[in-house]
Short mmCIF file of C-alpha atoms in Angstrom, two decimals:
data_model
loop_
_atom_site.label_atom_id
_atom_site.label_comp_id
_atom_site.label_asym_id
_atom_site.label_seq_id
_atom_site.Cartn_x
_atom_site.Cartn_y
_atom_site.Cartn_z
CA MET A 105 1.92 0.04 -7.88
CA SER A 106 4.58 -1.45 -5.65
CA ALA A 107 5.24 -4.18 -8.24
CA ILE A 108 6.49 -1.52 -10.68
CA GLN A 109 9.21 -0.59 -8.19
CA ILE A 110 11.03 -3.92 -8.21
CA ASP A 111 12.62 -5.43 -11.32
CA GLU A 112 12.74 -9.09 -12.28
CA HIS A 113 15.95 -9.54 -10.29
CA GLY A 114 14.38 -8.20 -7.09
CA ARG A 115 16.27 -4.93 -7.36
CA LEU A 116 14.77 -1.51 -6.69
CA ARG A 117 13.88 0.02 -10.07
CA HIS A 118 11.85 3.06 -8.95
CA LEU A 119 10.81 4.48 -5.59
CA LEU A 120 7.10 5.33 -5.65
CA THR A 121 5.75 4.23 -2.26
CA LEU A 122 6.74 2.40 0.90
CA GLU A 123 3.53 0.36 0.75
CA ASN A 124 4.42 -3.31 0.32
CA LEU A 125 8.05 -2.41 -0.37
CA GLY A 126 9.14 -4.86 2.29
CA ARG A 127 11.44 -4.76 5.28
CA ALA A 128 14.56 -5.93 3.42
CA HIS A 129 14.49 -3.05 0.93
CA ILE A 130 13.65 -0.48 3.60
CA ASP A 131 16.39 -1.67 5.97
CA ALA A 132 18.91 -1.69 3.10
CA LEU A 133 18.12 1.94 2.24
CA LEU A 134 18.32 3.02 5.89
CA ASP A 135 21.63 1.21 6.35
CA ARG A 136 23.04 2.79 3.20
CA ALA A 137 21.96 6.26 4.33
CA ALA A 138 23.57 5.69 7.73
CA ALA A 139 26.81 4.55 6.07
CA LEU A 140 26.94 7.65 3.85
CA ARG A 141 26.31 9.83 6.89
CA ALA A 142 29.11 8.09 8.80
CA THR A 143 31.50 8.80 5.92
CA VAL A 144 30.68 12.51 6.02
CA ARG A 145 30.88 12.75 9.80
CA ALA A 146 34.27 11.04 9.78
CA GLY A 147 35.52 13.85 7.56
CA SER A 148 36.05 11.59 4.55
CA ALA A 149 35.13 12.51 1.00
CA LEU A 150 32.02 10.93 -0.42
CA PRO A 151 32.65 8.58 -3.33
CA PRO A 152 31.39 9.97 -6.67
CA LEU A 153 28.79 7.21 -6.97
CA LEU A 154 26.70 9.19 -9.45
CA ALA A 155 29.48 10.61 -11.62
CA GLY A 156 28.27 10.85 -15.20
CA ARG A 157 24.61 10.54 -14.19
CA THR A 158 21.93 13.17 -14.82
CA VAL A 159 19.10 13.74 -12.34
CA VAL A 160 16.15 15.89 -13.42
CA ASN A 161 13.90 17.55 -10.83
CA LEU A 162 10.32 17.65 -12.14
CA PHE A 163 8.42 19.63 -9.53
CA PHE A 164 4.88 20.48 -10.58
CA GLU A 165 4.17 21.80 -7.08
CA PRO A 166 6.13 24.48 -5.21
CA SER A 167 8.86 23.06 -3.00
CA THR A 168 11.94 24.47 -1.39
CA ARG A 169 12.91 21.92 1.24
CA THR A 170 12.42 18.69 -0.68
CA ARG A 171 13.81 19.93 -3.98
CA THR A 172 16.86 21.44 -2.31
CA SER A 173 17.45 18.22 -0.38
CA PHE A 174 17.31 16.09 -3.54
CA GLU A 175 19.55 18.52 -5.39
CA LEU A 176 22.18 18.55 -2.65
CA ALA A 177 22.05 14.75 -2.39
CA ALA A 178 22.59 14.27 -6.12
CA ARG A 179 25.33 16.89 -6.43
CA ARG A 180 27.27 15.58 -3.43
CA LEU A 181 27.45 12.17 -5.12
CA GLY A 182 28.70 13.71 -8.36
CA ALA A 183 25.56 13.84 -10.49
CA LEU A 184 24.58 16.59 -12.90
CA VAL A 185 21.28 18.10 -11.70
CA VAL A 186 18.72 19.80 -13.94
CA ASN A 187 15.86 21.73 -12.36
CA PHE A 188 13.15 21.58 -15.02
CA ASP A 189 11.29 24.86 -15.44
CA ILE A 190 7.67 23.73 -15.55
CA GLY A 191 6.33 27.22 -16.24
CA SER A 192 8.20 27.60 -19.52
CA SER A 193 8.10 23.94 -20.55
CA SER A 194 6.06 22.34 -23.29
CA THR A 195 3.73 20.87 -20.66
CA SER A 196 2.29 24.38 -20.32
CA LYS A 197 1.54 24.23 -24.05
CA GLY A 198 -0.35 20.97 -23.82
CA GLU A 199 2.41 18.37 -24.16
CA SER A 200 1.64 15.21 -22.18
CA LEU A 201 3.79 14.19 -19.24
CA GLU A 202 4.65 10.99 -21.08
CA ASP A 203 5.96 12.91 -24.08
CA THR A 204 7.95 15.23 -21.80
CA LEU A 205 9.46 12.18 -20.11
CA ALA A 206 10.33 10.56 -23.44
CA THR A 207 11.99 13.75 -24.67
CA LEU A 208 14.11 14.15 -21.55
CA GLU A 209 15.00 10.45 -21.53
CA ALA A 210 16.24 10.85 -25.12
CA MET A 211 18.68 13.45 -23.74
CA ASP A 212 20.24 10.70 -21.58
CA SER A 213 18.57 11.67 -18.31
CA ASP A 214 18.99 8.89 -15.76
CA ALA A 215 16.50 9.75 -13.04
CA PHE A 216 13.46 11.96 -12.55
CA VAL A 217 12.45 13.29 -9.14
CA VAL A 218 8.73 14.00 -9.46
CA ARG A 219 6.36 16.01 -7.29
CA HIS A 220 2.79 16.44 -8.49
CA LYS A 221 -0.58 17.37 -7.01
CA GLU A 222 -2.32 14.35 -8.55
CA ASN A 223 -2.14 10.93 -6.92
CA GLY A 224 -0.35 8.35 -9.02
CA THR A 225 1.55 10.68 -11.37
CA PRO A 226 5.03 9.26 -10.52
CA ALA A 227 3.70 5.71 -11.04
CA ARG A 228 2.19 6.78 -14.35
CA LEU A 229 5.57 8.04 -15.48
CA ALA A 230 7.32 4.93 -14.15
CA ALA A 231 5.06 2.80 -16.34
CA HIS A 232 6.30 4.72 -19.42
CA ALA A 233 9.98 5.09 -18.48
CA ARG A 234 12.26 3.11 -20.79
CA ARG A 235 15.40 3.11 -18.67
CA ALA A 236 15.28 6.10 -16.30
CA ALA A 237 14.40 5.74 -12.62
CA ILE A 238 11.42 7.62 -11.18
CA LEU A 239 11.51 8.90 -7.59
CA ASN A 240 8.31 10.09 -5.96
CA ALA A 241 8.92 13.38 -4.14
CA GLY A 242 5.26 13.62 -3.14
CA ASP A 243 2.08 12.97 -5.10
CA GLY A 244 -1.23 14.42 -3.94
CA ASN A 245 -2.19 12.90 -0.60
CA HIS A 246 -0.88 9.49 -1.64
CA ALA A 247 2.80 9.07 -0.75
CA HIS A 248 6.09 10.76 0.12
CA PRO A 249 8.43 7.77 0.44
CA THR A 250 11.72 9.56 1.09
CA GLN A 251 10.09 11.54 3.91
CA GLY A 252 8.91 8.24 5.34
CA LEU A 253 12.43 6.83 5.10
CA LEU A 254 14.08 9.81 6.75
CA ASP A 255 11.54 9.65 9.56
CA LEU A 256 12.31 5.96 10.05
CA LEU A 257 16.05 6.66 10.09
CA THR A 258 15.61 9.44 12.64
CA ILE A 259 13.53 7.21 14.91
CA ARG A 260 16.00 4.34 14.57
CA ASP A 261 18.88 6.67 15.45
CA ARG A 262 17.26 7.76 18.71
CA LYS A 263 15.52 4.53 19.70
CA GLY A 264 17.82 1.91 18.20
CA ARG A 265 14.87 0.16 16.63
CA ILE A 266 11.35 0.57 15.21
CA ASP A 267 9.85 -2.74 16.28
CA GLY A 268 7.89 -2.58 19.49
CA LEU A 269 7.48 1.21 19.51
CA LYS A 270 4.22 3.09 20.05
CA VAL A 271 3.92 5.97 17.60
CA ALA A 272 1.35 8.79 17.67
CA ILE A 273 0.71 10.76 14.47
CA CYS A 274 -1.40 13.87 15.00
CA GLY A 275 -2.92 16.49 12.72
CA ASP A 276 -4.45 16.39 9.27
CA VAL A 277 -3.85 12.69 8.73
CA LYS A 278 -6.56 12.37 6.08
CA HIS A 279 -4.82 14.64 3.57
CA SER A 280 -1.22 13.81 4.51
CA ARG A 281 1.04 11.89 2.13
CA VAL A 282 3.70 12.00 4.85
CA ALA A 283 1.40 10.20 7.27
CA ARG A 284 0.67 7.47 4.73
CA SER A 285 4.35 6.84 4.04
CA ASP A 286 5.14 6.87 7.76
CA ILE A 287 2.35 4.37 8.41
CA HIS A 288 3.57 2.00 5.69
CA GLY A 289 7.17 2.22 6.85
CA LEU A 290 6.37 1.81 10.54
CA ALA A 291 4.16 -1.19 9.80
CA ALA A 292 6.87 -2.81 7.65
CA LEU A 293 9.37 -2.46 10.50
CA ASP A 294 6.95 -3.86 13.09
CA ALA A 295 6.01 -0.84 15.19
CA ALA A 296 3.85 -2.10 18.06
CA GLU A 297 1.10 0.50 17.68
CA ILE A 298 0.35 3.35 15.29
CA ARG A 299 -2.12 5.88 16.68
CA LEU A 300 -3.73 8.44 14.38
CA CYS A 301 -5.20 11.51 16.03
CA GLY A 302 -6.94 14.71 14.96
CA PRO A 303 -10.35 16.25 14.49
CA ALA A 304 -12.77 13.66 13.12
CA ALA A 305 -13.06 15.49 9.79
CA LEU A 306 -9.29 15.20 9.30
CA LEU A 307 -8.97 11.49 10.05
CA PRO A 308 -9.04 8.67 7.47
CA ALA A 309 -11.59 5.89 7.48
CA GLN A 310 -10.53 2.84 9.46
CA GLU A 311 -10.60 0.64 6.35
CA ASP A 312 -8.02 2.90 4.71
CA VAL A 313 -5.51 2.41 7.54
CA PRO A 314 -5.87 -1.19 8.72
CA GLY A 315 -4.03 -1.96 11.91
CA CYS A 316 -3.95 1.66 13.08
CA ARG A 317 -5.79 3.02 16.09
CA ILE A 318 -7.86 6.11 15.28
CA THR A 319 -8.88 8.63 17.93
CA SER A 320 -9.84 12.28 18.34
CA ASP A 321 -8.56 12.27 21.93
CA PHE A 322 -5.05 13.73 21.75
CA ASP A 323 -4.26 12.96 25.38
CA ALA A 324 -5.13 9.29 24.83
CA ALA A 325 -3.02 9.17 21.67
CA LEU A 326 -0.02 10.50 23.59
CA ASP A 327 -0.31 8.07 26.50
CA ALA A 328 3.07 6.28 26.88
CA ALA A 329 3.97 7.03 23.24
CA ASP A 330 7.60 6.51 22.22
CA VAL A 331 7.38 8.80 19.18
CA VAL A 332 5.12 11.77 18.48
CA ILE A 333 4.84 12.93 14.87
CA MET A 334 3.03 16.23 14.43
CA LEU A 335 1.70 17.07 10.97
CA ARG A 336 1.39 20.45 9.35
CA ILE A 337 -2.19 21.61 9.03
CA GLN A 338 -3.21 24.10 6.38
CA LYS A 339 -4.90 27.09 7.95
CA GLU A 340 -7.73 26.97 5.42
CA ARG A 341 -8.61 23.48 6.65
CA ILE A 342 -9.00 24.81 10.20
CA GLU A 343 -11.40 27.45 8.90
CA HIS A 344 -13.67 24.71 7.56
CA LEU A 345 -13.78 22.75 10.82
CA PRO A 346 -17.01 23.50 12.72
CA GLY A 347 -16.27 25.29 15.98
CA PHE A 348 -12.54 25.58 15.33
CA ASP A 349 -10.18 28.49 14.88
CA GLU A 350 -6.40 28.49 15.24
CA ALA A 351 -6.53 29.05 18.99
CA GLU A 352 -9.08 26.28 19.48
CA TYR A 353 -7.09 23.88 17.31
CA PHE A 354 -3.97 24.53 19.38
CA ALA A 355 -5.91 24.14 22.63
CA ARG A 356 -7.17 20.70 21.56
CA TYR A 357 -4.42 19.36 19.29
CA GLY A 358 -1.33 21.48 19.82
CA LEU A 359 1.66 19.76 21.38
CA THR A 360 2.71 21.55 24.56
CA ARG A 361 5.15 20.56 27.29
CA ALA A 362 2.23 19.61 29.55
CA ARG A 363 0.76 17.35 26.91
CA LEU A 364 4.12 15.84 25.98
CA ALA A 365 4.49 14.73 29.60
CA ARG A 366 1.82 12.10 28.87
CA ALA A 367 4.22 10.37 26.49
CA ARG A 368 7.21 8.38 27.65
CA PRO A 369 9.94 10.51 29.26
CA ASP A 370 12.31 9.68 26.40
CA ALA A 371 9.73 10.18 23.65
CA VAL A 372 10.95 12.00 20.55
CA VAL A 373 9.04 14.77 18.81
CA MET A 374 8.98 14.99 15.02
CA HIS A 375 7.48 17.25 12.34
CA PRO A 376 7.98 17.09 8.55
CA GLY A 377 7.88 20.90 8.23
CA PRO A 378 7.19 23.61 7.59
CA ILE A 379 5.97 24.18 11.15
CA ASN A 380 3.05 26.37 12.14
CA ARG A 381 4.30 27.34 15.59
CA GLY A 382 1.55 27.93 18.11
CA ILE A 383 -0.95 25.94 16.04
CA GLU A 384 0.46 22.41 15.76
CA ILE A 385 3.26 22.65 18.27
CA ALA A 386 4.48 25.04 20.95
CA PRO A 387 7.78 26.77 20.16
CA ASP A 388 9.48 25.45 23.30
CA VAL A 389 8.59 21.89 22.29
CA ALA A 390 9.69 22.36 18.67
CA ASP A 391 13.04 23.64 19.93
CA GLY A 392 13.22 21.44 23.02
CA THR A 393 15.53 18.60 23.95
CA GLN A 394 13.07 15.93 22.78
CA SER A 395 12.70 17.45 19.34
CA VAL A 396 14.49 15.74 16.45
CA ILE A 397 13.06 18.02 13.77
CA LEU A 398 16.43 19.31 12.57
CA ASP A 399 17.79 15.75 12.62
CA GLN A 400 15.00 14.86 10.19
CA VAL A 401 16.14 17.64 7.86
CA ALA A 402 19.77 16.52 7.98
CA ASN A 403 18.85 12.86 7.50
CA GLY A 404 16.78 13.76 4.45
CA ILE A 405 19.89 14.45 2.40
CA PHE A 406 21.50 11.12 3.34
CA VAL A 407 18.32 9.16 2.67
CA ARG A 408 17.99 10.76 -0.76
CA MET A 409 21.64 10.02 -1.46
CA ALA A 410 21.00 6.39 -0.56
CA VAL A 411 17.93 6.12 -2.79
CA LEU A 412 19.65 7.76 -5.76
CA ALA A 413 22.71 5.54 -5.33
CA GLU A 414 20.56 2.42 -5.05
CA LEU A 415 18.65 3.26 -8.21
CA LEU A 416 21.50 4.60 -10.35
CA GLN A 417 24.77 3.00 -9.25
CA ARG A 418 25.77 0.18 -11.57
#
C-alpha cells in the first residue's frame, strides 16, 4: 500500500498510511506544518497555496473533529471545499465507490479526504484515481495518518525530538487506527521504546506490532515514560470484557495523578479525543499542566494544511 503513496519521482502522491512512509517524508511534513503554524502565530497571512483547488470530503463514517479540521485547513489555504452528502448520494443507490470517484474527478476535484469503516478503502480509491490525491482520514482499524502526524508534531514540540523517547500507549490498542499510525510514526522517527498496554482482549498480537512491548500492567507501562497516549475506549467494548465495568476499567487502566507520577516528571499526556472522562483519564489529568490534548487539536489543522499543500501545490 505504501508504494501507491509515492510517485516515480519520489514525491508524495497520496497519504494513506505512515507505515513504510519513511523518515524523510514524515520530517518534511512536520517541518512544513511547523512553518505554517509559525506564519499564523507571527500574525502574517497564510499564502493561498491551494487557490483554485477543490477538496472533497468523503466521510462514510460520522465525524465532527476530523472533518472540521480538514475543512478549516483547506479553506485557510484558499481551496474550495465540498462536503459530499453520502446519505443522498448515488452510493446509497448502489453506485460503486470507484464510479463515484470517477464522476467527481470529472468535475475537476483535486483531492478527496476519505473516512470509511472498511480497512483499505482509501487505498482502493487511490488505485483508481486518475489525477486526484487521496487522503486517508481513518479507515476501519487500519490507519489514521494525519492523527499520527499531529501526535508526532505535538511530541516534537514539547520534547524537541522523537528519537530516544519511551512512549506508552494505553487503551483499546487492538481496534485503534490511531495507535497503529502512532506506532508507525514513532518507529520511523526512532523512538526508543513503544509500550502497548490494556486488557489482554484489547491488545494486538505481538506479530502484528513487531518491536513493541506489550503488557497488561499499566503501572509497568508508565514506568519512566516520556509520553503517555491514552486511547478512547468504546463503552460497549468494556461491557464485553469479563469482570470489567466502567469503574473497574478506570481503577485498572485510568490515568490518574498518582499513576502519572510513575512516568517521568516532564512526561506529556495525550489523547486523540473524544475523551471519556473518568474512564480513560481523570479530569484533573486531562486538564492538567502535563496535558497537551488541546495542542494536538490545534496542531491537527496545521498538519492537514501541510499534507494538502504537499499533495496539491504545483
